[in-house]
Amino acid sequence: MENTPMGDDYTRPDPISGAVSTDTGSLLARSEGGAPGVAVIDSDSRRPDATGEESTTGNGKAMAAMGFSQAVDNSEGGLVRSFFPLIGAAFGVAEGMLGVMSSISMFARMIFGPFWAMMADRFGRKRILVLVTGVWGLWTVASGFAPDFTWLLILYAIGVIGTVASEPIINGLLPDLFKQSQRGKAYGTIRGIGTFVGVILGPAVGLFALGDDPNPDAWRYAMWTMGGISVLSGILIAMWVKDPRSNTARDDMMAEAGRFRISDGVKLFKIPTVALMVGMLPLVTSLVLLSFYANFLVAERGISVFQGTLAMAAFSLGAVFSSVMGGRLADLFVRKLGEKGRITLMQLYLVAFAGAVTLATQVPYQGFLPALLFTLMLGMVFSIGFSGCVLPMVSNVVPRQLNATGFAMLFSLVQGGITAVITLGVGFIAAATSSQTMFLWFVVVPYALNALYWFLFYRVYPRDVERQKERTEQVEAGTF
């Protein structure tokens, strides 16, 4: 699913990997009791300081450090995609290997994201964050010294194991730094910082590949630089971020509320809307597009690697716009059509995105300016359906106590695994045919089919919205 960089209380996957992070503060039940295994917390409580007042000292610097950290980790993932034309030329590998490297990142996020979150709960969130954000950047530095593609693959795989950790840890840290009424602003601020830094960082590192005939070792310089910046982000975390959590009963409940459980996830498939969401996930292939699009611009549209980083920065800016627009359009559709309005908007979005991808990848053109405009157009459509339809719909039907589990089950595990497998395969298809052909059959066609699939939601979704309160009460009673 596409990412929404908005400051809401929904759970949000990464625009590149699809992994999901959770704001545990939005997963509440406000009663005193709860079902076995379900924590019931007061979401608006925060630990007071010694004076009895809520302490926010240093939170501004903490948000800056954490936003910078997320931008660095996301940029490290995009580094390989942007510089793959030079990597492929250096080691004599085809586009199929780009699919392998992209899928490694997705598998790592699916498997190691929960692992690092558990390590953070056990050994301290700040300590683990400094490790995986700062110290782990040395693996990116080491990747720049790879003597052949096999070593690059090994070092890159080790490196991405750490880069997948920051988002779940940071999103688990924020509820302790801000009360619920401030968390939307806090999440929005961090994502705004991350987007702003990322838009600057990508083209800045891309300067190593400036020109029509860039230095063949430009990708190495980029790896060394990005690794060094990652170490810097760890230093900022160590200096500016304070972890207020101590080993208290409230913290145990908070950790319990945000922990993903397979057993709870399986129960959610009894909800028809959730079951239909699983069925549509194989048709959501936008992450396949993102894995290969930068290389496509260089290899088939004739722009330089540096120009490709500028184009992807434009995509990121467009994605911010589409996130905001998606939420507002959804509100308008719901006012006009009721709960079915989100379904209608999603169908319109799916058709629009299929059309945008068709224009961006199937229309023959050459040169930077059309590439920039088409890529900006993609970003301006990219997140409408996710921010305005999918995330709110899942939140509106699952029991409130299991919101985190629902998002993690659908988007971290199910979609993460599906996308990783698809990405692994289509890279070799693109190498055997062309990226243009691959985009047509694995992005445009699935999105068009998905628009038809969404007719199934009209009957079940409004019913599930009406039953959310009942199912929430069932969870509290232990009968769900």
GROMACS .gro file of C-alpha atoms in nm:
model
  480
    1MET     CA    1   0.000   0.000   0.000
    2GLU     CA    2   0.105   0.353  -0.061
    3ASN     CA    3   0.231   0.560   0.220
    4THR     CA    4   0.047   0.856   0.368
    5PRO     CA    5   0.282   1.111   0.521
    6MET     CA    6  -0.006   1.279   0.699
    7GLY     CA    7  -0.016   1.356   1.067
    8ASP     CA    8  -0.317   1.139   1.152
    9ASP     CA    9  -0.360   0.858   1.399
   10TYR     CA   10  -0.374   0.585   1.140
   11THR     CA   11  -0.110   0.320   1.090
   12ARG     CA   12   0.114   0.400   0.798
   13PRO     CA   13   0.328   0.180   0.573
   14ASP     CA   14   0.659   0.304   0.411
   15PRO     CA   15   0.623   0.429   0.060
   16ILE     CA   16   0.903   0.210  -0.061
   17SER     CA   17   0.878  -0.111   0.138
   18GLY     CA   18   0.518  -0.117   0.248
   19ALA     CA   19   0.599  -0.193   0.604
   20VAL     CA   20   0.360  -0.065   0.867
   21SER     CA   21   0.424   0.127   1.183
   22THR     CA   22   0.172   0.174   1.459
   23ASP     CA   23   0.063   0.462   1.677
   24THR     CA   24  -0.035   0.266   1.983
   25GLY     CA   25  -0.201   0.572   2.125
   26SER     CA   26  -0.486   0.540   1.877
   27LEU     CA   27  -0.562   0.181   1.973
   28LEU     CA   28  -0.773   0.234   2.276
   29ALA     CA   29  -1.053   0.110   2.484
   30ARG     CA   30  -1.152   0.360   2.747
   31SER     CA   31  -1.306   0.120   2.996
   32GLU     CA   32  -1.127  -0.018   3.297
   33GLY     CA   33  -1.166  -0.382   3.207
   34GLY     CA   34  -1.062  -0.584   2.908
   35ALA     CA   35  -1.045  -0.929   2.761
   36PRO     CA   36  -0.758  -1.157   2.849
   37GLY     CA   37  -0.452  -1.060   2.647
   38VAL     CA   38  -0.596  -0.720   2.548
   39ALA     CA   39  -0.454  -0.418   2.726
   40VAL     CA   40  -0.693  -0.136   2.803
   41ILE     CA   41  -0.511   0.192   2.848
   42ASP     CA   42  -0.583   0.555   2.903
   43SER     CA   43  -0.441   0.696   2.583
   44ASP     CA   44  -0.416   1.052   2.711
   45SER     CA   45  -0.190   0.976   3.002
   46ARG     CA   46   0.175   1.073   3.003
   47ARG     CA   47   0.440   1.040   3.262
   48PRO     CA   48   0.478   1.365   3.461
   49ASP     CA   49   0.814   1.502   3.558
   50ALA     CA   50   0.931   1.567   3.914
   51THR     CA   51   0.707   1.874   3.943
   52GLY     CA   52   0.397   1.679   3.847
   53GLU     CA   53   0.368   1.855   3.511
   54GLU     CA   54   0.394   1.694   3.170
   55SER     CA   55   0.748   1.739   3.051
   56THR     CA   56   0.808   1.824   2.687
   57THR     CA   57   1.159   1.960   2.726
   58GLY     CA   58   1.378   1.857   2.437
   59ASN     CA   59   1.094   1.707   2.231
   60GLY     CA   60   1.152   1.952   1.944
   61LYS     CA   61   1.512   1.839   1.906
   62ALA     CA   62   1.401   1.478   1.948
   63MET     CA   63   1.152   1.512   1.661
   64ALA     CA   64   1.419   1.670   1.442
   65ALA     CA   65   1.661   1.386   1.515
   66MET     CA   66   1.398   1.117   1.457
   67GLY     CA   67   1.269   1.279   1.137
   68PHE     CA   68   1.626   1.305   1.008
   69SER     CA   69   1.681   0.940   1.098
   70GLN     CA   70   1.377   0.825   0.902
   71ALA     CA   71   1.481   1.032   0.600
   72VAL     CA   72   1.829   0.877   0.604
   73ASP     CA   73   1.696   0.522   0.633
   74ASN     CA   74   1.447   0.574   0.350
   75SER     CA   75   1.714   0.738   0.133
   76GLU     CA   76   1.948   0.444   0.189
   77GLY     CA   77   1.680   0.217   0.042
   78GLY     CA   78   1.631   0.442  -0.259
   79LEU     CA   79   2.005   0.473  -0.315
   80VAL     CA   80   2.036   0.135  -0.486
   81ARG     CA   81   1.739   0.200  -0.713
   82SER     CA   82   1.871   0.539  -0.823
   83PHE     CA   83   2.230   0.424  -0.879
   84PHE     CA   84   2.155   0.078  -1.020
   85PRO     CA   85   2.243   0.181  -1.379
   86LEU     CA   86   2.601   0.243  -1.257
   87ILE     CA   87   2.605  -0.064  -1.032
   88GLY     CA   88   2.480  -0.283  -1.317
   89ALA     CA   89   2.745  -0.144  -1.552
   90ALA     CA   90   3.020  -0.187  -1.291
   91PHE     CA   91   2.947  -0.554  -1.223
   92GLY     CA   92   2.783  -0.659  -1.549
   93VAL     CA   93   2.445  -0.751  -1.400
   94ALA     CA   94   2.101  -0.701  -1.554
   95GLU     CA   95   1.777  -0.557  -1.418
   96GLY     CA   96   1.681  -0.889  -1.262
   97MET     CA   97   1.936  -0.821  -0.989
   98LEU     CA   98   1.760  -0.493  -0.910
   99GLY     CA   99   1.454  -0.704  -0.836
  100VAL     CA  100   1.662  -0.923  -0.606
  101MET     CA  101   1.799  -0.624  -0.414
  102SER     CA  102   1.456  -0.460  -0.385
  103SER     CA  103   1.296  -0.781  -0.260
  104ILE     CA  104   1.573  -0.823   0.001
  105SER     CA  105   1.474  -0.487   0.147
  106MET     CA  106   1.108  -0.587   0.159
  107PHE     CA  107   1.173  -0.927   0.316
  108ALA     CA  108   1.401  -0.760   0.573
  109ARG     CA  109   1.132  -0.512   0.674
  110MET     CA  110   0.872  -0.786   0.704
  111ILE     CA  111   1.092  -1.013   0.916
  112PHE     CA  112   1.325  -0.784   1.111
  113GLY     CA  113   1.091  -0.492   1.181
  114PRO     CA  114   0.912  -0.682   1.459
  115PHE     CA  115   1.247  -0.826   1.579
  116TRP     CA  116   1.403  -0.483   1.632
  117ALA     CA  117   1.086  -0.362   1.802
  118MET     CA  118   1.114  -0.649   2.052
  119MET     CA  119   1.484  -0.577   2.108
  120ALA     CA  120   1.397  -0.212   2.172
  121ASP     CA  121   1.136  -0.310   2.430
  122ARG     CA  122   1.387  -0.535   2.601
  123PHE     CA  123   1.711  -0.334   2.588
  124GLY     CA  124   1.586   0.022   2.552
  125ARG     CA  125   1.448   0.202   2.252
  126LYS     CA  126   1.706   0.478   2.237
  127ARG     CA  127   1.992   0.231   2.270
  128ILE     CA  128   1.867   0.014   1.984
  129LEU     CA  129   1.782   0.319   1.774
  130VAL     CA  130   2.138   0.448   1.805
  131LEU     CA  131   2.266   0.104   1.707
  132VAL     CA  132   2.053   0.048   1.398
  133THR     CA  133   2.042   0.407   1.279
  134GLY     CA  134   2.396   0.516   1.363
  135VAL     CA  135   2.640   0.231   1.410
  136TRP     CA  136   2.466   0.015   1.149
  137GLY     CA  137   2.542   0.281   0.886
  138LEU     CA  138   2.896   0.141   0.875
  139TRP     CA  139   2.754  -0.152   0.677
  140THR     CA  140   2.645   0.097   0.408
  141VAL     CA  141   2.998   0.237   0.409
  142ALA     CA  142   3.131  -0.117   0.370
  143SER     CA  143   2.896  -0.176   0.075
  144GLY     CA  144   3.082   0.097  -0.112
  145PHE     CA  145   3.399  -0.115  -0.096
  146ALA     CA  146   3.236  -0.429  -0.243
  147PRO     CA  147   3.479  -0.590  -0.491
  148ASP     CA  148   3.206  -0.773  -0.683
  149PHE     CA  149   2.829  -0.802  -0.699
  150THR     CA  150   2.811  -1.101  -0.464
  151TRP     CA  151   2.983  -0.905  -0.189
  152LEU     CA  152   2.763  -0.604  -0.260
  153LEU     CA  153   2.455  -0.823  -0.223
  154ILE     CA  154   2.580  -0.964   0.109
  155LEU     CA  155   2.678  -0.626   0.257
  156TYR     CA  156   2.359  -0.460   0.130
  157ALA     CA  157   2.146  -0.735   0.285
  158ILE     CA  158   2.316  -0.687   0.622
  159GLY     CA  159   2.275  -0.310   0.592
  160VAL     CA  160   1.901  -0.314   0.523
  161ILE     CA  161   1.844  -0.534   0.828
  162GLY     CA  162   1.923  -0.223   1.031
  163THR     CA  163   1.754   0.040   0.814
  164VAL     CA  164   1.413  -0.123   0.859
  165ALA     CA  165   1.422  -0.067   1.237
  166SER     CA  166   1.388   0.306   1.287
  167GLU     CA  167   1.023   0.355   1.192
  168PRO     CA  168   0.862   0.096   1.423
  169ILE     CA  169   1.086   0.203   1.713
  170ILE     CA  170   1.023   0.574   1.661
  171ASN     CA  171   0.650   0.521   1.630
  172GLY     CA  172   0.659   0.326   1.954
  173LEU     CA  173   0.854   0.604   2.124
  174LEU     CA  174   0.630   0.895   2.028
  175PRO     CA  175   0.328   0.794   2.243
  176ASP     CA  176   0.548   0.832   2.552
  177LEU     CA  177   0.673   1.173   2.441
  178PHE     CA  178   0.334   1.323   2.352
  179LYS     CA  179  -0.018   1.284   2.483
  180GLN     CA  180  -0.279   1.165   2.233
  181SER     CA  181  -0.408   1.511   2.149
  182GLN     CA  182  -0.055   1.607   2.034
  183ARG     CA  183   0.044   1.287   1.854
  184GLY     CA  184  -0.113   1.369   1.520
  185LYS     CA  185   0.091   1.688   1.509
  186ALA     CA  186   0.402   1.502   1.625
  187TYR     CA  187   0.370   1.231   1.360
  188GLY     CA  188   0.297   1.491   1.097
  189THR     CA  189   0.599   1.696   1.199
  190ILE     CA  190   0.833   1.398   1.190
  191ARG     CA  191   0.703   1.290   0.852
  192GLY     CA  192   0.728   1.646   0.726
  193ILE     CA  193   1.090   1.666   0.842
  194GLY     CA  194   1.161   1.327   0.686
  195THR     CA  195   1.006   1.424   0.353
  196PHE     CA  196   1.185   1.761   0.343
  197VAL     CA  197   1.524   1.609   0.426
  198GLY     CA  198   1.467   1.322   0.183
  199VAL     CA  199   1.379   1.556  -0.104
  200ILE     CA  200   1.708   1.738  -0.048
  201LEU     CA  201   1.923   1.437   0.038
  202GLY     CA  202   1.841   1.229  -0.273
  203PRO     CA  203   1.948   1.489  -0.531
  204ALA     CA  204   2.241   1.599  -0.312
  205VAL     CA  205   2.389   1.249  -0.311
  206GLY     CA  206   2.293   1.221  -0.677
  207LEU     CA  207   2.543   1.497  -0.754
  208PHE     CA  208   2.812   1.227  -0.753
  209ALA     CA  209   2.654   1.105  -1.079
  210LEU     CA  210   2.618   1.451  -1.233
  211GLY     CA  211   2.659   1.466  -1.610
  212ASP     CA  212   2.585   1.245  -1.908
  213ASP     CA  213   2.902   1.043  -1.849
  214PRO     CA  214   2.928   1.011  -1.469
  215ASN     CA  215   3.219   0.860  -1.281
  216PRO     CA  216   3.173   0.478  -1.278
  217ASP     CA  217   3.253   0.481  -0.905
  218ALA     CA  218   2.987   0.742  -0.826
  219TRP     CA  219   2.771   0.476  -0.661
  220ARG     CA  220   3.059   0.397  -0.421
  221TYR     CA  221   3.091   0.763  -0.322
  222ALA     CA  222   2.715   0.768  -0.266
  223MET     CA  223   2.734   0.461  -0.041
  224TRP     CA  224   3.017   0.606   0.165
  225THR     CA  225   2.841   0.940   0.201
  226MET     CA  226   2.505   0.789   0.293
  227GLY     CA  227   2.668   0.560   0.546
  228GLY     CA  228   2.846   0.856   0.704
  229ILE     CA  229   2.520   1.054   0.721
  230SER     CA  230   2.358   0.752   0.885
  231VAL     CA  231   2.627   0.754   1.154
  232LEU     CA  232   2.559   1.126   1.204
  233SER     CA  233   2.188   1.054   1.251
  234GLY     CA  234   2.278   0.807   1.526
  235ILE     CA  235   2.484   1.075   1.701
  236LEU     CA  236   2.187   1.313   1.687
  237ILE     CA  237   1.962   1.042   1.834
  238ALA     CA  238   2.212   0.985   2.116
  239MET     CA  239   2.233   1.359   2.192
  240TRP     CA  240   1.873   1.474   2.154
  241VAL     CA  241   1.635   1.182   2.215
  242LYS     CA  242   1.533   1.076   2.564
  243ASP     CA  243   1.340   0.755   2.627
  244PRO     CA  244   1.095   0.830   2.909
  245ARG     CA  245   0.979   0.473   2.951
  246SER     CA  246   1.062   0.288   3.271
  247ASN     CA  247   0.954  -0.056   3.375
  248THR     CA  248   0.605   0.030   3.500
  249ALA     CA  249   0.270  -0.140   3.472
  250ARG     CA  250   0.152   0.127   3.231
  251ASP     CA  251   0.449   0.062   3.005
  252ASP     CA  252   0.377  -0.308   3.007
  253MET     CA  253   0.021  -0.230   2.901
  254MET     CA  254   0.141   0.011   2.634
  255ALA     CA  255   0.377  -0.250   2.491
  256GLU     CA  256   0.102  -0.511   2.504
  257ALA     CA  257  -0.144  -0.284   2.324
  258GLY     CA  258   0.092  -0.228   2.032
  259ARG     CA  259   0.224  -0.583   1.997
  260PHE     CA  260   0.130  -0.778   1.689
  261ARG     CA  261  -0.019  -1.124   1.744
  262ILE     CA  262  -0.078  -1.380   1.470
  263SER     CA  263  -0.367  -1.532   1.668
  264ASP     CA  264  -0.551  -1.199   1.682
  265GLY     CA  265  -0.480  -1.137   1.315
  266VAL     CA  266  -0.640  -1.466   1.213
  267LYS     CA  267  -0.958  -1.372   1.401
  268LEU     CA  268  -0.989  -1.054   1.197
  269PHE     CA  269  -1.046  -1.254   0.878
  270LYS     CA  270  -1.395  -1.322   1.008
  271ILE     CA  271  -1.472  -0.960   0.915
  272PRO     CA  272  -1.581  -0.962   0.546
  273THR     CA  273  -1.417  -0.626   0.467
  274VAL     CA  274  -1.082  -0.746   0.602
  275ALA     CA  275  -1.109  -1.070   0.403
  276LEU     CA  276  -1.179  -0.870   0.087
  277MET     CA  277  -0.878  -0.647   0.160
  278VAL     CA  278  -0.657  -0.956   0.157
  279GLY     CA  279  -0.799  -1.050  -0.183
  280MET     CA  280  -0.717  -0.715  -0.337
  281LEU     CA  281  -0.359  -0.690  -0.207
  282PRO     CA  282  -0.201  -0.892  -0.495
  283LEU     CA  283  -0.349  -0.631  -0.730
  284VAL     CA  284  -0.184  -0.340  -0.545
  285THR     CA  285   0.147  -0.336  -0.730
  286SER     CA  286   0.252   0.027  -0.696
  287LEU     CA  287   0.556  -0.079  -0.495
  288VAL     CA  288   0.671  -0.280  -0.796
  289LEU     CA  289   0.656   0.042  -0.994
  290LEU     CA  290   0.868   0.225  -0.737
  291SER     CA  291   1.131  -0.049  -0.731
  292PHE     CA  292   1.206  -0.016  -1.104
  293TYR     CA  293   1.089   0.328  -1.207
  294ALA     CA  294   1.412   0.523  -1.142
  295ASN     CA  295   1.612   0.271  -1.345
  296PHE     CA  296   1.345   0.285  -1.618
  297LEU     CA  297   1.387   0.662  -1.648
  298VAL     CA  298   1.761   0.624  -1.705
  299ALA     CA  299   1.761   0.313  -1.922
  300GLU     CA  300   1.455   0.382  -2.140
  301ARG     CA  301   1.386   0.755  -2.118
  302GLY     CA  302   1.742   0.873  -2.161
  303ILE     CA  303   1.790   1.089  -1.853
  304SER     CA  304   2.099   1.084  -1.632
  305VAL     CA  305   2.125   0.922  -1.291
  306PHE     CA  306   2.134   1.265  -1.126
  307GLN     CA  307   1.825   1.375  -1.318
  308GLY     CA  308   1.659   1.055  -1.199
  309THR     CA  309   1.713   1.157  -0.836
  310LEU     CA  310   1.551   1.494  -0.911
  311ALA     CA  311   1.254   1.320  -1.070
  312MET     CA  312   1.206   1.094  -0.767
  313ALA     CA  313   1.226   1.398  -0.538
  314ALA     CA  314   0.940   1.545  -0.741
  315PHE     CA  315   0.751   1.219  -0.690
  316SER     CA  316   0.793   1.251  -0.312
  317LEU     CA  317   0.656   1.605  -0.315
  318GLY     CA  318   0.362   1.490  -0.525
  319ALA     CA  319   0.296   1.203  -0.284
  320VAL     CA  320   0.267   1.449   0.006
  321PHE     CA  321   0.009   1.645  -0.193
  322SER     CA  322  -0.189   1.332  -0.284
  323SER     CA  323  -0.195   1.220   0.079
  324VAL     CA  324  -0.353   1.546   0.190
  325MET     CA  325  -0.587   1.558  -0.110
  326GLY     CA  326  -0.692   1.195  -0.059
  327GLY     CA  327  -0.809   1.261   0.295
  328ARG     CA  328  -1.005   1.568   0.196
  329LEU     CA  329  -1.164   1.404  -0.108
  330ALA     CA  330  -1.268   1.110   0.107
  331ASP     CA  331  -1.439   1.343   0.355
  332LEU     CA  332  -1.629   1.503   0.067
  333PHE     CA  333  -1.735   1.166  -0.079
  334VAL     CA  334  -1.852   1.041   0.261
  335ARG     CA  335  -2.061   1.355   0.310
  336LYS     CA  336  -2.224   1.305  -0.029
  337LEU     CA  337  -2.254   0.924  -0.046
  338GLY     CA  338  -2.220   0.798   0.310
  339GLU     CA  339  -1.973   0.519   0.390
  340LYS     CA  340  -1.999   0.391   0.032
  341GLY     CA  341  -1.828   0.712  -0.075
  342ARG     CA  342  -1.486   0.573   0.020
  343ILE     CA  343  -1.544   0.274  -0.207
  344THR     CA  344  -1.641   0.499  -0.498
  345LEU     CA  345  -1.337   0.720  -0.445
  346MET     CA  346  -1.112   0.412  -0.431
  347GLN     CA  347  -1.244   0.290  -0.766
  348LEU     CA  348  -1.190   0.631  -0.924
  349TYR     CA  349  -0.839   0.640  -0.778
  350LEU     CA  350  -0.752   0.294  -0.911
  351VAL     CA  351  -0.861   0.391  -1.263
  352ALA     CA  352  -0.677   0.724  -1.235
  353PHE     CA  353  -0.355   0.562  -1.117
  354ALA     CA  354  -0.370   0.300  -1.395
  355GLY     CA  355  -0.408   0.588  -1.640
  356ALA     CA  356  -0.122   0.785  -1.483
  357VAL     CA  357   0.112   0.484  -1.502
  358THR     CA  358   0.008   0.430  -1.864
  359LEU     CA  359   0.099   0.788  -1.952
  360ALA     CA  360   0.425   0.778  -1.757
  361THR     CA  361   0.551   0.443  -1.888
  362GLN     CA  362   0.378   0.365  -2.218
  363VAL     CA  363   0.384   0.701  -2.397
  364PRO     CA  364   0.714   0.731  -2.588
  365TYR     CA  365   0.919   1.031  -2.490
  366GLN     CA  366   1.281   1.124  -2.422
  367GLY     CA  367   1.435   1.387  -2.201
  368PHE     CA  368   1.434   1.523  -1.850
  369LEU     CA  369   1.145   1.771  -1.859
  370PRO     CA  370   0.874   1.523  -1.964
  371ALA     CA  371   1.020   1.267  -1.722
  372LEU     CA  372   0.997   1.521  -1.439
  373LEU     CA  373   0.638   1.617  -1.524
  374PHE     CA  374   0.516   1.258  -1.564
  375THR     CA  375   0.684   1.156  -1.238
  376LEU     CA  376   0.531   1.451  -1.050
  377MET     CA  377   0.193   1.349  -1.193
  378LEU     CA  378   0.239   0.995  -1.059
  379GLY     CA  379   0.315   1.128  -0.712
  380MET     CA  380   0.011   1.355  -0.716
  381VAL     CA  381  -0.215   1.053  -0.769
  382PHE     CA  382  -0.014   0.794  -0.577
  383SER     CA  383  -0.148   0.822  -0.221
  384ILE     CA  384  -0.511   0.930  -0.273
  385GLY     CA  385  -0.664   0.585  -0.230
  386PHE     CA  386  -0.449   0.480   0.062
  387SER     CA  387  -0.487   0.790   0.278
  388GLY     CA  388  -0.850   0.855   0.196
  389CYS     CA  389  -0.993   0.505   0.159
  390VAL     CA  390  -0.795   0.200   0.266
  391LEU     CA  391  -0.654   0.315   0.601
  392PRO     CA  392  -0.981   0.469   0.726
  393MET     CA  393  -1.182   0.169   0.607
  394VAL     CA  394  -0.967  -0.079   0.800
  395SER     CA  395  -0.982   0.145   1.108
  396ASN     CA  396  -1.361   0.168   1.076
  397VAL     CA  397  -1.429  -0.207   1.076
  398VAL     CA  398  -1.179  -0.383   1.303
  399PRO     CA  399  -1.231  -0.385   1.681
  400ARG     CA  400  -1.054  -0.081   1.820
  401GLN     CA  401  -0.830  -0.286   2.048
  402LEU     CA  402  -0.702  -0.484   1.747
  403ASN     CA  403  -0.635  -0.191   1.515
  404ALA     CA  404  -0.258  -0.241   1.531
  405THR     CA  405  -0.293  -0.611   1.465
  406GLY     CA  406  -0.518  -0.550   1.166
  407PHE     CA  407  -0.276  -0.311   0.998
  408ALA     CA  408   0.027  -0.525   1.074
  409MET     CA  409  -0.142  -0.841   0.946
  410LEU     CA  410  -0.266  -0.684   0.623
  411PHE     CA  411   0.021  -0.459   0.526
  412SER     CA  412   0.339  -0.574   0.702
  413LEU     CA  413   0.302  -0.949   0.669
  414VAL     CA  414   0.051  -1.023   0.392
  415GLN     CA  415   0.122  -0.737   0.153
  416GLY     CA  416   0.490  -0.727   0.245
  417GLY     CA  417   0.536  -1.092   0.154
  418ILE     CA  418   0.331  -1.068  -0.165
  419THR     CA  419   0.515  -0.760  -0.287
  420ALA     CA  420   0.858  -0.907  -0.210
  421VAL     CA  421   0.782  -1.221  -0.412
  422ILE     CA  422   0.634  -1.024  -0.703
  423THR     CA  423   0.928  -0.783  -0.709
  424LEU     CA  424   1.174  -1.071  -0.709
  425GLY     CA  425   1.009  -1.222  -1.018
  426VAL     CA  426   0.926  -0.917  -1.227
  427GLY     CA  427   1.286  -0.797  -1.225
  428PHE     CA  428   1.380  -1.094  -1.440
  429ILE     CA  429   1.071  -1.039  -1.657
  430ALA     CA  430   1.178  -0.678  -1.712
  431ALA     CA  431   1.529  -0.795  -1.802
  432ALA     CA  432   1.390  -1.049  -2.050
  433THR     CA  433   1.143  -0.806  -2.212
  434SER     CA  434   1.148  -0.441  -2.106
  435SER     CA  435   1.045  -0.232  -1.808
  436GLN     CA  436   0.776  -0.076  -2.023
  437THR     CA  437   0.614  -0.413  -2.091
  438MET     CA  438   0.649  -0.516  -1.727
  439PHE     CA  439   0.478  -0.198  -1.606
  440LEU     CA  440   0.187  -0.257  -1.841
  441TRP     CA  441   0.113  -0.613  -1.729
  442PHE     CA  442   0.215  -0.592  -1.364
  443VAL     CA  443   0.097  -0.241  -1.270
  444VAL     CA  444  -0.155  -0.099  -1.518
  445VAL     CA  445  -0.360  -0.417  -1.571
  446PRO     CA  446  -0.375  -0.516  -1.200
  447TYR     CA  447  -0.493  -0.168  -1.102
  448ALA     CA  448  -0.767  -0.174  -1.367
  449LEU     CA  449  -0.882  -0.517  -1.246
  450ASN     CA  450  -0.873  -0.394  -0.887
  451ALA     CA  451  -1.123  -0.118  -0.975
  452LEU     CA  452  -1.368  -0.392  -1.074
  453TYR     CA  453  -1.286  -0.602  -0.766
  454TRP     CA  454  -1.388  -0.313  -0.539
  455PHE     CA  455  -1.754  -0.351  -0.640
  456LEU     CA  456  -1.754  -0.637  -0.385
  457PHE     CA  457  -1.707  -0.389  -0.099
  458TYR     CA  458  -2.038  -0.207  -0.154
  459ARG     CA  459  -2.240  -0.478   0.015
  460VAL     CA  460  -2.015  -0.571   0.307
  461TYR     CA  461  -1.832  -0.255   0.415
  462PRO     CA  462  -2.129  -0.048   0.542
  463ARG     CA  463  -2.245  -0.349   0.746
  464ASP     CA  464  -1.901  -0.395   0.899
  465VAL     CA  465  -1.886  -0.027   0.996
  466GLU     CA  466  -2.215  -0.067   1.182
  467ARG     CA  467  -2.083  -0.377   1.361
  468GLN     CA  468  -1.752  -0.228   1.478
  469LYS     CA  469  -1.890  -0.126   1.816
  470GLU     CA  470  -2.039  -0.472   1.865
  471ARG     CA  471  -1.711  -0.642   1.777
  472THR     CA  472  -1.517  -0.407   2.004
  473GLU     CA  473  -1.743  -0.507   2.290
  474GLN     CA  474  -1.692  -0.874   2.199
  475VAL     CA  475  -1.317  -0.829   2.228
  476GLU     CA  476  -1.358  -0.667   2.569
  477ALA     CA  477  -1.577  -0.957   2.677
  478GLY     CA  478  -1.338  -1.217   2.534
  479THR     CA  479  -1.601  -1.356   2.293
  480PHE     CA  480  -1.471  -1.224   1.959
   0.00000   0.00000   0.00000
